[in-house]
Each structure stands twice: as structure tokens, then as C-alpha cells.
């Protein structure tokens, strides 16, 4: 009984101190983006990052990213990368588009551990980079409950 | 073996761009959450979703733990001729799931 209570308390203490082991920061996000950019300049525009600005539940946040592109020639989108500032890791997802992709668009659901900025970076066929960021307020963060 | 849900049209017009919606049952355990005893629950995620149509790539998605449980991914495909849409998911602990849909171009 005592041991059970102790382990439970230890679990709660661990939760209170560190719901995540380590956190991404705006700096680690910038580093992750720089790794994708590898020195190329990035411009604002072309990218639509659709996330609701006020999120009730960070465990599942609908997200849509779409690039203004005809998907032909130099205008084709090679890949999209999505990053965040304050989850444990800065990377959310990357998608590479093949010749059968009809549109440079992807919808999914993500986890957000805190109020933060989410950034999408699009890499075009001609090597140019376009970006957009959205500030999201999260009221109930993902991973608050550490116990199944 | 997880059973994926895939929503794709059975018939499309030539050159039409259509949306494919996919969902696969998976916990997407991040590896950053402490369990009952305070130690971290090991990571268990879907790492990759790959979709091909008529033998050519549509999308290749690399997922991080930041993707929500039961990963839902929707995207657009262009069909110039009839073919099979092949989807494969792979992940930690040997996770693998696949699904294919025949799509007829009219």
C-alpha cells in the first residue's frame, strides 16, 4: 500500500516538475528550420497554414497546410515541413510531393504542448523557400496527463 | 495489425484532382510522457506514410511524435489514367499497415 502510494506520488511529482523531458524552444525551432533551408533565403507568402488560433484541446488540433502552386515546372512544390516552438521536439512533419500529387496540400491533426507559434516551410522545385507562421493559444495542452 | 480507414472515390474524370482521406489506428506514444511509475513511456509512433498511385509517388510523409494519436492525413491526387492507390504506414516496433484502392478514370 505504502509502496503504491509512494510510486504514485513520485509519478505526480515527476508530472509537476517535468511533463515533458526536454522542450523545443524558439531557438531549436530556428535551428531545425535552418537545417532545412541550408543557407537559402526564405520569404513570407504562398503558404497557407490553417490552424484555429484558440485551441481548447492540444491533444488533437486540426491543421491544414496548402501552397499556392500549379504543381507544374518550377512552380511545383517539392516538400513542406512543419515546425513548432514549444513541443518536446521542434519537428511536426515533413511531406514530399511526387508527380501524382494533385495539389500541394495536406490536412492532419497535431499535438500542441503549449501556447506557441507553428511554422510551415515550403520548398519549391526551383529551390526557393516560402514560409508562414501562426500563433496558437492552447488552453489544455497535450501530454498534461502522463498516465494512461 | 491496424486496419486503416481510407476514403477515396472509386471513379474520377481524367485529370481530376481528388482528395484522399486516411486514418490509421495508432496510439502515437510520444516517448516524452511519464507513466504510472514516473518513468517515461517508450516512444511508439508511425514514422512514415507513403502513398503511390499507378506506380508513381503521390506523397511521402515523415511524422514526428507531434502528430496526434490515430494519425489522420488528407491530401490530393491527380489521376490521368486508372490505377491503384497504394498506401503504406510504417513505424516503431515494426508497425506496418497497408491499404489499396482501385480508382477508375472515365
mmCIF file with all atom_site columns, N, CA, C and O in Angstrom, chain A residues 116-133:
data_model
loop_
_atom_site.group_PDB
_atom_site.id
_atom_site.type_symbol
_atom_site.label_atom_id
_atom_site.label_alt_id
_atom_site.label_comp_id
_atom_site.label_asym_id
_atom_site.label_entity_id
_atom_site.label_seq_id
_atom_site.pdbx_PDB_ins_code
_atom_site.Cartn_x
_atom_site.Cartn_y
_atom_site.Cartn_z
_atom_site.occupancy
_atom_site.B_iso_or_equiv
_atom_site.pdbx_formal_charge
_atom_site.auth_seq_id
_atom_site.auth_comp_id
_atom_site.auth_asym_id
_atom_site.auth_atom_id
_atom_site.pdbx_PDB_model_num
ATOM 1  N N  . UNK A 1 116 ? 1.953  28.593 -28.522 1.00 0.00 ? 116 UNK A N  1
ATOM 2  C CA . UNK A 1 116 ? 3.188  28.707 -29.286 1.00 0.00 ? 116 UNK A CA 1
ATOM 3  C C  . UNK A 1 116 ? 2.926  29.068 -30.731 1.00 0.00 ? 116 UNK A C  1
ATOM 4  O O  . UNK A 1 116 ? 1.782  29.190 -31.158 1.00 0.00 ? 116 UNK A O  1
ATOM 5  N N  . UNK A 1 117 ? 4.023  29.199 -31.449 1.00 0.00 ? 117 UNK A N  1
ATOM 6  C CA . UNK A 1 117 ? 3.954  29.501 -32.874 1.00 0.00 ? 117 UNK A CA 1
ATOM 7  C C  . UNK A 1 117 ? 4.221  28.225 -33.666 1.00 0.00 ? 117 UNK A C  1
ATOM 8  O O  . UNK A 1 117 ? 5.112  27.462 -33.322 1.00 0.00 ? 117 UNK A O  1
ATOM 9  N N  . UNK A 1 118 ? 3.414  28.018 -34.705 1.00 0.00 ? 118 UNK A N  1
ATOM 10 C CA . UNK A 1 118 ? 3.626  26.895 -35.614 1.00 0.00 ? 118 UNK A CA 1
ATOM 11 C C  . UNK A 1 118 ? 4.046  27.488 -36.955 1.00 0.00 ? 118 UNK A C  1
ATOM 12 O O  . UNK A 1 118 ? 3.461  28.471 -37.406 1.00 0.00 ? 118 UNK A O  1
ATOM 13 N N  . UNK A 1 119 ? 5.071  26.909 -37.546 1.00 0.00 ? 119 UNK A N  1
ATOM 14 C CA . UNK A 1 119 ? 5.635  27.463 -38.785 1.00 0.00 ? 119 UNK A CA 1
ATOM 15 C C  . UNK A 1 119 ? 5.666  26.386 -39.867 1.00 0.00 ? 119 UNK A C  1
ATOM 16 O O  . UNK A 1 119 ? 6.031  25.244 -39.599 1.00 0.00 ? 119 UNK A O  1
ATOM 17 N N  . UNK A 1 120 ? 5.257  26.754 -41.068 1.00 0.00 ? 120 UNK A N  1
ATOM 18 C CA . UNK A 1 120 ? 5.354  25.846 -42.207 1.00 0.00 ? 120 UNK A CA 1
ATOM 19 C C  . UNK A 1 120 ? 6.348  26.426 -43.207 1.00 0.00 ? 120 UNK A C  1
ATOM 20 O O  . UNK A 1 120 ? 6.371  27.633 -43.437 1.00 0.00 ? 120 UNK A O  1
ATOM 21 N N  . UNK A 1 121 ? 7.170  25.569 -43.782 1.00 0.00 ? 121 UNK A N  1
ATOM 22 C CA . UNK A 1 121 ? 8.158  25.976 -44.784 1.00 0.00 ? 121 UNK A CA 1
ATOM 23 C C  . UNK A 1 121 ? 7.932  25.130 -46.022 1.00 0.00 ? 121 UNK A C  1
ATOM 24 O O  . UNK A 1 121 ? 7.863  23.904 -45.938 1.00 0.00 ? 121 UNK A O  1
ATOM 25 N N  . UNK A 1 122 ? 7.784  25.781 -47.173 1.00 0.00 ? 122 UNK A N  1
ATOM 26 C CA . UNK A 1 122 ? 7.594  25.062 -48.433 1.00 0.00 ? 122 UNK A CA 1
ATOM 27 C C  . UNK A 1 122 ? 8.845  25.196 -49.274 1.00 0.00 ? 122 UNK A C  1
ATOM 28 O O  . UNK A 1 122 ? 9.436  26.268 -49.362 1.00 0.00 ? 122 UNK A O  1
ATOM 29 N N  . UNK A 1 123 ? 9.234  24.078 -49.866 1.00 0.00 ? 123 UNK A N  1
ATOM 30 C CA . UNK A 1 123 ? 10.414 24.033 -50.706 1.00 0.00 ? 123 UNK A CA 1
ATOM 31 C C  . UNK A 1 123 ? 9.934  23.807 -52.136 1.00 0.00 ? 123 UNK A C  1
ATOM 32 O O  . UNK A 1 123 ? 9.315  22.783 -52.427 1.00 0.00 ? 123 UNK A O  1
ATOM 33 N N  . UNK A 1 124 ? 10.206 24.772 -53.023 1.00 0.00 ? 124 UNK A N  1
ATOM 34 C CA . UNK A 1 124 ? 9.737  24.666 -54.400 1.00 0.00 ? 124 UNK A CA 1
ATOM 35 C C  . UNK A 1 124 ? 10.751 23.913 -55.253 1.00 0.00 ? 124 UNK A C  1
ATOM 36 O O  . UNK A 1 124 ? 11.901 23.723 -54.851 1.00 0.00 ? 124 UNK A O  1
ATOM 37 N N  . UNK A 1 125 ? 10.311 23.526 -56.449 1.00 0.00 ? 125 UNK A N  1
ATOM 38 C CA . UNK A 1 125 ? 11.171 22.767 -57.361 1.00 0.00 ? 125 UNK A CA 1
ATOM 39 C C  . UNK A 1 125 ? 12.424 23.563 -57.737 1.00 0.00 ? 125 UNK A C  1
ATOM 40 O O  . UNK A 1 125 ? 13.500 22.997 -57.910 1.00 0.00 ? 125 UNK A O  1
ATOM 41 N N  . UNK A 1 126 ? 12.287 24.900 -57.833 1.00 0.00 ? 126 UNK A N  1
ATOM 42 C CA . UNK A 1 126 ? 13.451 25.721 -58.198 1.00 0.00 ? 126 UNK A CA 1
ATOM 43 C C  . UNK A 1 126 ? 14.328 26.045 -56.990 1.00 0.00 ? 126 UNK A C  1
ATOM 44 O O  . UNK A 1 126 ? 15.266 26.831 -57.099 1.00 0.00 ? 126 UNK A O  1
ATOM 45 N N  . UNK A 1 127 ? 14.022 25.467 -55.845 1.00 0.00 ? 127 UNK A N  1
ATOM 46 C CA . UNK A 1 127 ? 14.874 25.640 -54.672 1.00 0.00 ? 127 UNK A CA 1
ATOM 47 C C  . UNK A 1 127 ? 14.494 26.796 -53.769 1.00 0.00 ? 127 UNK A C  1
ATOM 48 O O  . UNK A 1 127 ? 15.073 26.955 -52.696 1.00 0.00 ? 127 UNK A O  1
ATOM 49 N N  . UNK A 1 128 ? 13.521 27.626 -54.181 1.00 0.00 ? 128 UNK A N  1
ATOM 50 C CA . UNK A 1 128 ? 13.136 28.746 -53.317 1.00 0.00 ? 128 UNK A CA 1
ATOM 51 C C  . UNK A 1 128 ? 12.302 28.231 -52.139 1.00 0.00 ? 128 UNK A C  1
ATOM 52 O O  . UNK A 1 128 ? 11.655 27.192 -52.219 1.00 0.00 ? 128 UNK A O  1
ATOM 53 N N  . UNK A 1 129 ? 12.338 29.002 -51.067 1.00 0.00 ? 129 UNK A N  1
ATOM 54 C CA . UNK A 1 129 ? 11.635 28.622 -49.840 1.00 0.00 ? 129 UNK A CA 1
ATOM 55 C C  . UNK A 1 129 ? 10.609 29.682 -49.480 1.00 0.00 ? 129 UNK A C  1
ATOM 56 O O  . UNK A 1 129 ? 10.899 30.883 -49.541 1.00 0.00 ? 129 UNK A O  1
ATOM 57 N N  . UNK A 1 130 ? 9.434  29.224 -49.099 1.00 0.00 ? 130 UNK A N  1
ATOM 58 C CA . UNK A 1 130 ? 8.365  30.131 -48.681 1.00 0.00 ? 130 UNK A CA 1
ATOM 59 C C  . UNK A 1 130 ? 7.880  29.689 -47.319 1.00 0.00 ? 130 UNK A C  1
ATOM 60 O O  . UNK A 1 130 ? 7.907  28.496 -46.999 1.00 0.00 ? 130 UNK A O  1
ATOM 61 N N  . UNK A 1 131 ? 7.425  30.630 -46.522 1.00 0.00 ? 131 UNK A N  1
ATOM 62 C CA . UNK A 1 131 ? 7.057  30.275 -45.160 1.00 0.00 ? 131 UNK A CA 1
ATOM 63 C C  . UNK A 1 131 ? 5.838  31.054 -44.674 1.00 0.00 ? 131 UNK A C  1
ATOM 64 O O  . UNK A 1 131 ? 5.496  32.093 -45.223 1.00 0.00 ? 131 UNK A O  1
ATOM 65 N N  . UNK A 1 132 ? 5.209  30.507 -43.655 1.00 0.00 ? 132 UNK A N  1
ATOM 66 C CA . UNK A 1 132 ? 4.125  31.189 -42.962 1.00 0.00 ? 132 UNK A CA 1
ATOM 67 C C  . UNK A 1 132 ? 4.083  30.658 -41.535 1.00 0.00 ? 132 UNK A C  1
ATOM 68 O O  . UNK A 1 132 ? 4.404  29.491 -41.296 1.00 0.00 ? 132 UNK A O  1
ATOM 69 N N  . UNK A 1 133 ? 3.719  31.518 -40.607 1.00 0.00 ? 133 UNK A N  1
ATOM 70 C CA . UNK A 1 133 ? 3.633  31.102 -39.209 1.00 0.00 ? 133 UNK A CA 1
ATOM 71 C C  . UNK A 1 133 ? 2.307  31.515 -38.608 1.00 0.00 ? 133 UNK A C  1
ATOM 72 O O  . UNK A 1 133 ? 1.720  32.496 -39.035 1.00 0.00 ? 133 UNK A O  1
#
